[in-house]
Short mmCIF file of C-alpha atoms and ligand atoms in Angstrom, two decimals:
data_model
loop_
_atom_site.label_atom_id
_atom_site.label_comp_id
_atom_site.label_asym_id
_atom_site.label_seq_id
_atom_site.Cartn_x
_atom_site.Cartn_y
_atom_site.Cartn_z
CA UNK A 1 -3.29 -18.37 15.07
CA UNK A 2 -3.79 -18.44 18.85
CA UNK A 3 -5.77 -14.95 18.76
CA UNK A 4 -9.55 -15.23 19.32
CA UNK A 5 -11.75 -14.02 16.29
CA UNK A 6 -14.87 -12.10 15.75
CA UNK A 7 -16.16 -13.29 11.90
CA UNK A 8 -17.99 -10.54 10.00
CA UNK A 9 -20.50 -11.83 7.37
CA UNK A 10 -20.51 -9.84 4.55
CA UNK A 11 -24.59 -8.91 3.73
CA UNK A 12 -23.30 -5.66 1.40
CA UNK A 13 -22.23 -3.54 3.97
CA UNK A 14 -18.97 -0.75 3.27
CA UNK A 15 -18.95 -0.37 6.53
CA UNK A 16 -17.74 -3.88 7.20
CA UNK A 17 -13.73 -3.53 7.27
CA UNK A 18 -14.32 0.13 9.76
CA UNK A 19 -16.49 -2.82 12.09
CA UNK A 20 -13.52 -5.37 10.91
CA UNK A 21 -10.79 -2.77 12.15
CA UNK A 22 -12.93 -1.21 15.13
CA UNK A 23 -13.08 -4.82 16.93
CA UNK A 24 -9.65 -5.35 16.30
CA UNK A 25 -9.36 -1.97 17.65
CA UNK A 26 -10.85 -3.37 21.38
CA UNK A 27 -7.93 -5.83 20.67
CA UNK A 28 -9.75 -8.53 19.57
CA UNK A 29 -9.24 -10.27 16.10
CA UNK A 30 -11.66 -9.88 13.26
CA UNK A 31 -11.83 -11.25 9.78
CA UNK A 32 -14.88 -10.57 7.08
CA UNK A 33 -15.98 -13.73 4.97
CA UNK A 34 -18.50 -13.29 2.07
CA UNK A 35 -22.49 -14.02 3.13
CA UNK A 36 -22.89 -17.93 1.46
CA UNK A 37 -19.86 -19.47 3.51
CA UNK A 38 -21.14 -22.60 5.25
CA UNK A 39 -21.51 -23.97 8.77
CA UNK A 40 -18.69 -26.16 8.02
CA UNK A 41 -16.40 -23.82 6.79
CA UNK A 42 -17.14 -21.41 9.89
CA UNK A 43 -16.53 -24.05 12.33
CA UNK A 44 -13.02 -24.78 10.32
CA UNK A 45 -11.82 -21.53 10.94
CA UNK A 46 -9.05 -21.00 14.10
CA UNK A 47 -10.71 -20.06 17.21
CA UNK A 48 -14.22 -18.33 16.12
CA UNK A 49 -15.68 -16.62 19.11
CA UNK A 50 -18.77 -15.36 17.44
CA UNK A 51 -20.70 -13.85 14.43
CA UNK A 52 -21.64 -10.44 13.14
CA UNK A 53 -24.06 -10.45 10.16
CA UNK A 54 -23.54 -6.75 8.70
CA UNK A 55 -25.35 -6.12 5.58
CA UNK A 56 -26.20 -2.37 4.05
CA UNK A 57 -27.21 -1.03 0.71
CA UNK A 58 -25.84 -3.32 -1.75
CA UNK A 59 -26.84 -6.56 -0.42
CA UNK A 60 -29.05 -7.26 -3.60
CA UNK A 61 -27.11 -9.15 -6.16
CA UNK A 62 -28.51 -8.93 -10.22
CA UNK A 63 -31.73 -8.22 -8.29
CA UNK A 64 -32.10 -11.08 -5.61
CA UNK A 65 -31.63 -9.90 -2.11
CA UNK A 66 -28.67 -11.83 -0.70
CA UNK A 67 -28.76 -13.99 3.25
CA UNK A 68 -26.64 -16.01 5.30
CA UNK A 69 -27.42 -19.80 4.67
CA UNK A 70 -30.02 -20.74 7.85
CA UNK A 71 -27.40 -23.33 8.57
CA UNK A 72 -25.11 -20.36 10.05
CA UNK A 73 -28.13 -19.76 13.07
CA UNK A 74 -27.16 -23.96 14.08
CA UNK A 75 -23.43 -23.47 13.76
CA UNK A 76 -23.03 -22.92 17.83
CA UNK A 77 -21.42 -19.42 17.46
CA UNK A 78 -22.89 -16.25 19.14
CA UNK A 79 -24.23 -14.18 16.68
CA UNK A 80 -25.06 -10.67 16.64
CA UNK A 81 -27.89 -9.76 14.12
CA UNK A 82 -29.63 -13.11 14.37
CA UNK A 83 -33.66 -13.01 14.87
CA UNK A 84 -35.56 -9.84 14.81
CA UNK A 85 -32.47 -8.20 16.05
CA UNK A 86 -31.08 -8.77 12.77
CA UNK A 87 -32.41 -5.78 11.11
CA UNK A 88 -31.88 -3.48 14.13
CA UNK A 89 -27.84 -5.01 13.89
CA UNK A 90 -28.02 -3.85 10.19
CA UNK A 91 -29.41 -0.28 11.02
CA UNK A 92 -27.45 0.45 13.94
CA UNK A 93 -24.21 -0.30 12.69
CA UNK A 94 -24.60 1.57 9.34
CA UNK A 95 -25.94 4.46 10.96
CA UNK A 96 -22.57 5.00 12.34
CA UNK A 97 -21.15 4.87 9.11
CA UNK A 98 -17.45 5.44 9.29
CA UNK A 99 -17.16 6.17 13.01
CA UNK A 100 -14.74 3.41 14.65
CA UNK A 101 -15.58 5.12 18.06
CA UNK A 102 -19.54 4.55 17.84
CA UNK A 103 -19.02 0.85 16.58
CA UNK A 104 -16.91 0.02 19.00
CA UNK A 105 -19.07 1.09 21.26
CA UNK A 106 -22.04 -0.92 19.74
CA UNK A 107 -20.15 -4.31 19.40
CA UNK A 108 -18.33 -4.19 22.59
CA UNK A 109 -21.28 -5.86 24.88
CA UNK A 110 -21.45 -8.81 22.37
CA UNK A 111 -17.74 -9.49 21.75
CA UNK A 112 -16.97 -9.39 25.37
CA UNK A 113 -19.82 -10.01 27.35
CA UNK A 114 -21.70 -12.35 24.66
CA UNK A 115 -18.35 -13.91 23.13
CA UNK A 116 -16.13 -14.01 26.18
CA UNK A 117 -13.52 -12.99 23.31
CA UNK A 118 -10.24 -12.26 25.16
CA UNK A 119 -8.35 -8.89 23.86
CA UNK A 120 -5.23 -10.59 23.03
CA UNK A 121 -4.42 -9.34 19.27
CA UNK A 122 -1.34 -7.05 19.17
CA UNK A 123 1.56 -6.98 17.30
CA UNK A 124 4.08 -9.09 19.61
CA UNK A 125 1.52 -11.84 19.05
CA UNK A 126 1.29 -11.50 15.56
CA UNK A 127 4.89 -11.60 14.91
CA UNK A 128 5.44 -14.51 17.24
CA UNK A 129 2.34 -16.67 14.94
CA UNK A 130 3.89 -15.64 11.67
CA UNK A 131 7.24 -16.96 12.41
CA UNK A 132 5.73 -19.84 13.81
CA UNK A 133 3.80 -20.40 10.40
CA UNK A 134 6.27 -19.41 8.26
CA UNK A 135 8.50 -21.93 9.87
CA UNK A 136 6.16 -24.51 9.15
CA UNK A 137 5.24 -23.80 6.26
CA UNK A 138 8.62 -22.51 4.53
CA UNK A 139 10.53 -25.65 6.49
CA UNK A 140 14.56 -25.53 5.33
CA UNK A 141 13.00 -24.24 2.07
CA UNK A 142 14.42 -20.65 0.46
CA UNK A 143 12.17 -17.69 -0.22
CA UNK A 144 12.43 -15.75 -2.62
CA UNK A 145 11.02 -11.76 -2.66
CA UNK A 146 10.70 -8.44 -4.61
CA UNK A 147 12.00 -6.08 -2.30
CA UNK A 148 10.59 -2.27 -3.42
CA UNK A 149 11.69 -0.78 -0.73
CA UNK A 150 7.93 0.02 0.04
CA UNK A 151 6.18 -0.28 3.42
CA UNK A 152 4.54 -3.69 2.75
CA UNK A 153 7.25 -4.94 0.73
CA UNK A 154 9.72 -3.83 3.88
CA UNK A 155 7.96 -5.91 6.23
CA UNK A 156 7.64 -8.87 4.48
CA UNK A 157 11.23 -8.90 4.22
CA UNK A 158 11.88 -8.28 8.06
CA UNK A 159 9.03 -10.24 9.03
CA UNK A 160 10.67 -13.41 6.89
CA UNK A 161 13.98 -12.52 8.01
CA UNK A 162 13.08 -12.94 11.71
CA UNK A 163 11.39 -16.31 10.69
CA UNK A 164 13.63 -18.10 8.50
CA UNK A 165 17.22 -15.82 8.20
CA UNK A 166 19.70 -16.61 5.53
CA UNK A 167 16.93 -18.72 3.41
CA UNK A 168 15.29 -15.64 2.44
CA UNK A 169 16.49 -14.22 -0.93
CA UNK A 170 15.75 -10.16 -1.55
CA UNK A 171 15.71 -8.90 -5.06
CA UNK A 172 15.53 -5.02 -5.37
CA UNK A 173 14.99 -3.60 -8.63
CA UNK A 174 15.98 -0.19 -9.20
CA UNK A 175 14.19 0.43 -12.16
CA UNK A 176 15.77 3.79 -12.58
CA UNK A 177 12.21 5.75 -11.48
CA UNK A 178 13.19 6.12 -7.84
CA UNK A 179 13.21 8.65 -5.62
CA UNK A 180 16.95 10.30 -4.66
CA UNK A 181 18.36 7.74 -2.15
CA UNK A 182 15.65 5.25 -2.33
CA UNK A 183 17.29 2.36 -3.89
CA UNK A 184 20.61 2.92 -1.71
CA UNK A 185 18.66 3.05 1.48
CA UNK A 186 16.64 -0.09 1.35
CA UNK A 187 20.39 -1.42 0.34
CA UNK A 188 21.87 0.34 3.56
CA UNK A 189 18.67 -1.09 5.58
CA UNK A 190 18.70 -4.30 4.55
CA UNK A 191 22.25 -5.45 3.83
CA UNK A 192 24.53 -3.54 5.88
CA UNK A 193 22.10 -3.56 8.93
CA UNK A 194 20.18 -5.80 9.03
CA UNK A 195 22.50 -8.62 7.07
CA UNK A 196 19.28 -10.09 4.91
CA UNK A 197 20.60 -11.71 1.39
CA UNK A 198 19.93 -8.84 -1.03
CA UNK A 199 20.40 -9.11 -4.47
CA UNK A 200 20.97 -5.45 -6.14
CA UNK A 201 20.00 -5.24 -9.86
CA UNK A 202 20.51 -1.81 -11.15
CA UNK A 203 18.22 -1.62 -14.57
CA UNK A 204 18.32 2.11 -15.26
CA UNK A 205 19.35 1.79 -18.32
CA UNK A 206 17.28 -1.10 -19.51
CA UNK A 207 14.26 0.65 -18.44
CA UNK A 208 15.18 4.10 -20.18
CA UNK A 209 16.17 2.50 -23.08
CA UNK A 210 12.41 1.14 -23.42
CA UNK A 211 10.73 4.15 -22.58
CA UNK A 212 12.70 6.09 -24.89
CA UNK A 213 10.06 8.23 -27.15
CA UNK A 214 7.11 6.53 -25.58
CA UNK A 215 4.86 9.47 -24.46
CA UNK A 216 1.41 7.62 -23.89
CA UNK A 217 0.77 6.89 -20.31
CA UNK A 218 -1.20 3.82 -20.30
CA UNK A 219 1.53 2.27 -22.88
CA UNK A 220 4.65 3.70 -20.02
CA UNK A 221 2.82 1.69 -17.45
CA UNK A 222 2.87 -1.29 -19.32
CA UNK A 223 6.32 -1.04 -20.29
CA UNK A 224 7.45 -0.74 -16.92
CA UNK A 225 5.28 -3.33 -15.14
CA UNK A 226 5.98 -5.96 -17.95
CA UNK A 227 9.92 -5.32 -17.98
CA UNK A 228 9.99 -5.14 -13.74
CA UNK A 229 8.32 -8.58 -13.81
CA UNK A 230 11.20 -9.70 -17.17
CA UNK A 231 13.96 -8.17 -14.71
CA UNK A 232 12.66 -9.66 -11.78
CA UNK A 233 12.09 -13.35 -13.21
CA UNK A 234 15.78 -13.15 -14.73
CA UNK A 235 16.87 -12.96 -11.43
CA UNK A 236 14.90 -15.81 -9.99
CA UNK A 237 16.05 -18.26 -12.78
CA UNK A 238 20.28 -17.32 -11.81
CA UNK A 239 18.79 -18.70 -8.12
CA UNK A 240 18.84 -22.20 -7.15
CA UNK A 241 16.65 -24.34 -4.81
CA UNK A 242 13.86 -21.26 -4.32
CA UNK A 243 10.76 -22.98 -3.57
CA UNK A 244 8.50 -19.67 -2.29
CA UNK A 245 8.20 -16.75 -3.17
CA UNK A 246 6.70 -14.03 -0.76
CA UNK A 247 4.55 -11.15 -1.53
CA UNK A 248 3.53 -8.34 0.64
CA UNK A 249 -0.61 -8.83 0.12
CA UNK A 250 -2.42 -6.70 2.51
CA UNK A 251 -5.88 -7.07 3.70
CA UNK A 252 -7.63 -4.56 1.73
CA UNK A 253 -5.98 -6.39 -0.95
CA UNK A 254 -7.84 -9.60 -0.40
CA UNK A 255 -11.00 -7.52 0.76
CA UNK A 256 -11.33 -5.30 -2.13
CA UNK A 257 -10.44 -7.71 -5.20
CA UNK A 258 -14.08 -8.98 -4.42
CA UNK A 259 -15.13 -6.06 -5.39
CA UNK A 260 -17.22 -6.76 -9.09
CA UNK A 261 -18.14 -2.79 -9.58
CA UNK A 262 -14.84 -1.40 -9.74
CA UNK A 263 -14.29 0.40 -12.84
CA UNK A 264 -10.31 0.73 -14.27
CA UNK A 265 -9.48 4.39 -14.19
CA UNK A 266 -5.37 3.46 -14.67
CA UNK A 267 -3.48 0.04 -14.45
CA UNK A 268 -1.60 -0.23 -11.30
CA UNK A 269 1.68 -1.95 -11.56
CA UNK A 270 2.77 -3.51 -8.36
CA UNK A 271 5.84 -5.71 -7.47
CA UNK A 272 5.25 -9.61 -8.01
CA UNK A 273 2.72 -10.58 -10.82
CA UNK A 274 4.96 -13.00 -11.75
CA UNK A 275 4.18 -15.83 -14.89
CA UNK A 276 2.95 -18.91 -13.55
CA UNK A 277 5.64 -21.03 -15.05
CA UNK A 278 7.91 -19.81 -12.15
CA UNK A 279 5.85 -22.04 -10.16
CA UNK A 280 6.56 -20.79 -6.51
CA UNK A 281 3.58 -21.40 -3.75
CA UNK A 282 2.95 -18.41 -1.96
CA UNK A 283 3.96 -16.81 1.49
CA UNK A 284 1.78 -14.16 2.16
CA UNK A 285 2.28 -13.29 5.97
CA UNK A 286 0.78 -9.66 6.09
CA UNK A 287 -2.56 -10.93 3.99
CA UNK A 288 -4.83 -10.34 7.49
CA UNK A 289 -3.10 -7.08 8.32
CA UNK A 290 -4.63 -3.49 7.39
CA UNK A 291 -2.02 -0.61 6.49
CA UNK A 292 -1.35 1.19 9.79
CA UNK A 293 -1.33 -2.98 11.47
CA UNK A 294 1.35 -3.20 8.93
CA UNK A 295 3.73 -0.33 10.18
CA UNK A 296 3.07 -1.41 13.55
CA UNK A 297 4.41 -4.68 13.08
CA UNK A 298 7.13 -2.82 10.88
CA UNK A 299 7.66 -1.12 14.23
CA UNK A 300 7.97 -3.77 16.52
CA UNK A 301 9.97 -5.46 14.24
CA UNK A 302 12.62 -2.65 14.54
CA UNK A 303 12.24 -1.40 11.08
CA UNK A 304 13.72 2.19 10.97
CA UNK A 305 10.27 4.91 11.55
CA UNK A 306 10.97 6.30 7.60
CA UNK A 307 10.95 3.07 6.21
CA UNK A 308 7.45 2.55 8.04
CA UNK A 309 5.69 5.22 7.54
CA UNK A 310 7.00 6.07 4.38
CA UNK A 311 4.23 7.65 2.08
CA UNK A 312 2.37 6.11 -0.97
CA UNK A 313 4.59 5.77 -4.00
CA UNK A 314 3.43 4.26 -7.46
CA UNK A 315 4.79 1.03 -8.59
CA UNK A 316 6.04 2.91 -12.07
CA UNK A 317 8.08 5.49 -9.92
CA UNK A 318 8.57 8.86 -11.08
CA UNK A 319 8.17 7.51 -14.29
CA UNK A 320 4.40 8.62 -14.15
CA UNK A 321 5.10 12.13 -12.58
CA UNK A 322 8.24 12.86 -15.74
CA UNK A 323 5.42 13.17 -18.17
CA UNK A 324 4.72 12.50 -21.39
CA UNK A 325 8.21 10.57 -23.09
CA UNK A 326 11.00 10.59 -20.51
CA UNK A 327 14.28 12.10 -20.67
CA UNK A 328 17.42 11.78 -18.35
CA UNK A 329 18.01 15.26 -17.82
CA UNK A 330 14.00 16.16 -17.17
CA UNK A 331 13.67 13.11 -14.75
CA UNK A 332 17.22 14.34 -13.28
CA UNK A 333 15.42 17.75 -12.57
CA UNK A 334 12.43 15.79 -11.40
CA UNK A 335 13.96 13.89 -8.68
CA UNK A 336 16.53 16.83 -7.39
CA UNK A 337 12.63 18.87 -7.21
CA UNK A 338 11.24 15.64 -5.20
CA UNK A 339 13.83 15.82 -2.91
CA UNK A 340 13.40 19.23 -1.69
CA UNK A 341 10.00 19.33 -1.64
CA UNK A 342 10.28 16.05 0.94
CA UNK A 343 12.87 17.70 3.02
CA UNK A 344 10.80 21.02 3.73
CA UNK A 345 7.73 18.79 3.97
CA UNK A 346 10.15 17.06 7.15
CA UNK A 347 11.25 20.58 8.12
CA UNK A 348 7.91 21.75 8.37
CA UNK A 349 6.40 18.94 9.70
CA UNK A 350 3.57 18.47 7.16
CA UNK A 351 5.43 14.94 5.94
CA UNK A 352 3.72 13.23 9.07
CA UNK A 353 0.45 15.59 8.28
CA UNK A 354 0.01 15.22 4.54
CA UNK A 355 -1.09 11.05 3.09
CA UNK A 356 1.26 12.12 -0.24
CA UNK A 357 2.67 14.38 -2.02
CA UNK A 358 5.11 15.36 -4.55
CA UNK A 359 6.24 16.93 -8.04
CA UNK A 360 5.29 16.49 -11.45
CA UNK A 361 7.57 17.68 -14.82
CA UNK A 362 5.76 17.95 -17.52
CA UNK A 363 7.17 17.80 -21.46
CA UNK A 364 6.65 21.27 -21.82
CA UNK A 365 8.60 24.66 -21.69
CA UNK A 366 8.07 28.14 -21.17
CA UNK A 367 10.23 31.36 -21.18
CA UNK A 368 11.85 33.22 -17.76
CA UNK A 369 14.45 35.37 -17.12
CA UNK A 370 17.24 34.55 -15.23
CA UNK A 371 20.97 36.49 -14.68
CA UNK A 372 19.19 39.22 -17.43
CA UNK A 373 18.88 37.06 -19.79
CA UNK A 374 16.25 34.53 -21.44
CA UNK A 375 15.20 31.34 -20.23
CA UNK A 376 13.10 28.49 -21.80
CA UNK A 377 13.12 25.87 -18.99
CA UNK A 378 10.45 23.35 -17.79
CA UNK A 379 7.60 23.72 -14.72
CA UNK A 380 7.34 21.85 -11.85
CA UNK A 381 4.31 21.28 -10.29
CA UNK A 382 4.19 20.63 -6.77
CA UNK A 383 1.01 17.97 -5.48
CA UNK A 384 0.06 17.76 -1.93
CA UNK A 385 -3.25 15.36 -1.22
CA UNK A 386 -5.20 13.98 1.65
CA UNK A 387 -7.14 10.89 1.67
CA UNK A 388 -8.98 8.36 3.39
CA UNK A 389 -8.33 5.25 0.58
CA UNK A 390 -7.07 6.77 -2.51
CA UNK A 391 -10.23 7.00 -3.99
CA UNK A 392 -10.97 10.25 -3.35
CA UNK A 393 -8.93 12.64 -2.03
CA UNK A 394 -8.61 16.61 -0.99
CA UNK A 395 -5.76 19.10 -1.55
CA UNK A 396 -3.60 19.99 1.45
CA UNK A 397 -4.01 23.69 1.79
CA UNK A 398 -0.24 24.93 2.61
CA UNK A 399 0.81 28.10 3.72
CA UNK A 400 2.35 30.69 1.83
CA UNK A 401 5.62 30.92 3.37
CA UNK A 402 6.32 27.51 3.44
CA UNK A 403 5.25 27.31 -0.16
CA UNK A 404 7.43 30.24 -1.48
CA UNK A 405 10.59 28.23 0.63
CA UNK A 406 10.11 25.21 -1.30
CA UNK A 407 9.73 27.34 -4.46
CA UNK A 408 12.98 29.36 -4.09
CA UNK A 409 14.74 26.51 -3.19
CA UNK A 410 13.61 24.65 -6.50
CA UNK A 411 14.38 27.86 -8.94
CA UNK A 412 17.71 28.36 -6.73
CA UNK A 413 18.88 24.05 -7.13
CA UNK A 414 16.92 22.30 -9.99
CA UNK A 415 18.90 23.20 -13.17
CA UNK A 416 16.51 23.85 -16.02
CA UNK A 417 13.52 24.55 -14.12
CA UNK A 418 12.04 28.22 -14.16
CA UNK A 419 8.56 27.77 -13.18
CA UNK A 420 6.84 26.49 -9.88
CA UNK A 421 3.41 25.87 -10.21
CA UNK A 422 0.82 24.13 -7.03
CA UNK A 423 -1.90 21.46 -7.87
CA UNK A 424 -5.30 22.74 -7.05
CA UNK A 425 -6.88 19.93 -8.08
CA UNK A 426 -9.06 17.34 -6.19
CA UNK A 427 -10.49 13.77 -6.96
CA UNK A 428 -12.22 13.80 -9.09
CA UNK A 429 -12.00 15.30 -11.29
CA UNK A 430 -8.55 14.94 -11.43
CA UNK A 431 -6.30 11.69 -10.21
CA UNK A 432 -4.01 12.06 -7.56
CA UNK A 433 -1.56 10.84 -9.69
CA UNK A 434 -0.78 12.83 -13.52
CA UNK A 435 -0.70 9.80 -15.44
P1 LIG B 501 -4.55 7.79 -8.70
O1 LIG B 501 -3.55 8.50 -9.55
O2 LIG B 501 -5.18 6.61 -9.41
O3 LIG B 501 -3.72 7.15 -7.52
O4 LIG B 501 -5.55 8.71 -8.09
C1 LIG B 501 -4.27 6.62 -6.35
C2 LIG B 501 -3.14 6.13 -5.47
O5 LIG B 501 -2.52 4.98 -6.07
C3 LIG B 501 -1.15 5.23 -6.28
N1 LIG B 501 -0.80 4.60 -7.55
C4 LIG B 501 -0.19 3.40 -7.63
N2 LIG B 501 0.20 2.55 -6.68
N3 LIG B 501 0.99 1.09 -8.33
C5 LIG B 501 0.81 1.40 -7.04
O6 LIG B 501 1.22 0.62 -6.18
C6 LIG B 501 0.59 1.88 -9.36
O7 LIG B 501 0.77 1.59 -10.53
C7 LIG B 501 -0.03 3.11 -8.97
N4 LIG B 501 -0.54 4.14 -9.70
C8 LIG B 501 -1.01 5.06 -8.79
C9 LIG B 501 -1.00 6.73 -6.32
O8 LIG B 501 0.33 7.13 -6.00
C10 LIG B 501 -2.02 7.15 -5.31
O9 LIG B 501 -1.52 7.00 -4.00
#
């Protein structure tokens, strides 16, 4: 890394990855590190141009209030919060809370001024380190990665591609649970344009056959996480001479797994816990980046803008939005439903608006009336939510009109659905997510 860096120390604060993202914001490159890293450790870091200690309402740990090690004062760094400052740093910065603007504002002077940080971090940088360090690191070595088709996922792959070309091995796994198109367009992307080695596994009928008359939720996301990682590690042993294997970690990855409160609402299943008997080290080239740095370097790697900015879609697929025990002809009717719903969201320009949204089937009828006669078809259930970080998270008010298109529409194309229904529900109480 050639970029200058700002180092957050991490006294308890929430607010530390909007200070994190508001310096890197002023173009400047900022990384947190937990409160008890040493002077030694600091000083081993690339190109350190000063400190902000940033602590906030939980920095008391099983009762003991936590500190910097006095060591960190010596370590020849600026640092913003040091002395009687310290607690006036603490204050100030919290009081903005979540306001990138204000903090900007308030750490500007220091980085600048103080620091004599240059504002060199940007994405044509970025790119040109990583390829640099993947070089190195990678040498005439192959890599091998799970290629979802997902944002992070997407850039890994292009991001590798640029670095280290025909050694890079993709493995997509359509699992079946994919959107309409999905699996054909990372296919179209990534073979016939941009020429990567893509391996195509189509397991639809592997993963049916498993889920067959399994209704529980918890027990579908095992299955499919469990069998992705079986497909996926099939794969890897038909390869020869992989040495890597890259994943698309994020940031908020890294940032949050420190996190010791977190309580397990639902197992997320995401592309690449792989068994450690594959034995690949790790290439991990996005692991600094935050989501929207990620679609920016997506961007200025050329990535096409839907592929980029593509919404939020669960590791298990549809196969937590067919609910209850899955069927081919109910997940059939599912994904025709998804499909129009994400066209008229495009039409009406609420796809770049709204953070996700989509339909749910549930495994239950009830009666209509269609052509004069009796029907006994299934719902849909339409889900449009905003959020910040998934945690909580509103419901997108639409309007009528363009509600009552997407409904026709559904009635007019899905076969076997008779019933549109719209998710009023926020979180909590309910998930975004039905199962
Ligand atoms: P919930 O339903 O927990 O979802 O409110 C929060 C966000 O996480 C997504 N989600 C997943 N993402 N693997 C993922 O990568 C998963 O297993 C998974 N389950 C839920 C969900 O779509 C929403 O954006």
């Amino acid at each position: 890394m050639k970029q200058d860096m700002i180092v957050i120390l991490d006294l308890g604060s929430h607010e530390n990855t909007v200070v994190a993202r508001a310096i890197r914001a002023l173009g400047v490159y900022s990384e947190i590190y937990p409160h008890d890293i040493t002077a030694a450790e600091l000083k081993a870091l690339p190109n350190v141009k000063g400190i902000i200690i940033n602590g906030g309402p939980n920095n008391v740990i099983d009762g003991v209030a936590i500190d910097v090690l006095p060591d960190i004062y010596e370590a020849g760094f600026p640092v913003m919060a040091a002395g009687h400052d310290k607690a006036l740093c603490e204050v100030k910065l919290a009081q903005f809370a979540n306001d990138e603007e204000a903090i900007k504002e308030a750490v500007k002077g220091f980085v600048f001024d103080t620091c004599k940080a240059e504002a060199n971090w940007n994405m044509k940088n970025f790119v040109a380190d990583q390829v640099e360090l993947i070089r190195q690191q990678v040498g005439d070595k192959k890599v091998l990665l799970a290629l979802s088709g997902g944002v992070d996922s997407s850039v890994v792959a292009a991001l590798l591609l640029k670095a280290i070309g025909d050694n890079l091995v993709c493995v997509h796994v359509n699992h079946g649970l994919m959107r309409k198109g999905e699996s054909e367009n990372v296919v179209e992307v990534f073979r016939n344009q941009l020429c990567a080695n893509l391996v195509y596994v189509d397991a639809t009928d592997r993963f049916l056959g498993l889920l067959e008359g399994v209704a529980d939720p918890e027990q579908k996301r095992k299955i499919i996480g469990t069998e992705f990682i079986r497909v996926f590690e099939e794969e890897a042993r038909k390869l020869d001479g992989i040495d890597f294997l890259g994943q698309g970690t994020i940031y908020p990855d890294i940032v949050e797994s420190g996190t010791k409160t977190a309580k397990m609402v639902k197992s997320h299943h995401n592309v690449g816990g792989l068994p450690e008997d594959l034995q690949f080290a790790l290439v991990e080239p996005l692991k600094q980046l935050f989501k929207d740095e990620v679609r920016a370097c997506g961007v200025e790697l050329g990535l096409p803008y839907e592929m980029v900015y593509r919404q939020p879609f669960p590791g298990p697929g549809l196969g937590v939005r067919c609910l209850g025990a899955i069927t081919r002809d109910r997940l059939e009717a599912l994904r025709e439903a998804d499909a129009i719903l994400r066209e008229e969201f495009a039409i009406a320009g609420l796809d770049k608006k709204v953070w996700q949204y989509f339909t749910v089937v549930p495994d239950f009828k009830s009666v209509g009336v269609r052509d004069n006669a009796r029907s006994y078809d299934w719902p849909v259930i339409i889900r449009a939510v905003n959020t910040i970080d998934a945690m909580t998270a509103t419901i997108e008010q639409i309007e009528w009109p363009i509600l009552l298109k997407i409904t026709d529409r559904i009635l007019k194309e899905v076969p076997n659905v008779n019933r549109v229904c719209y998710d009023m529900s926020p979180k909590p109480s309910s998930t975004i997510e039905w199962e």
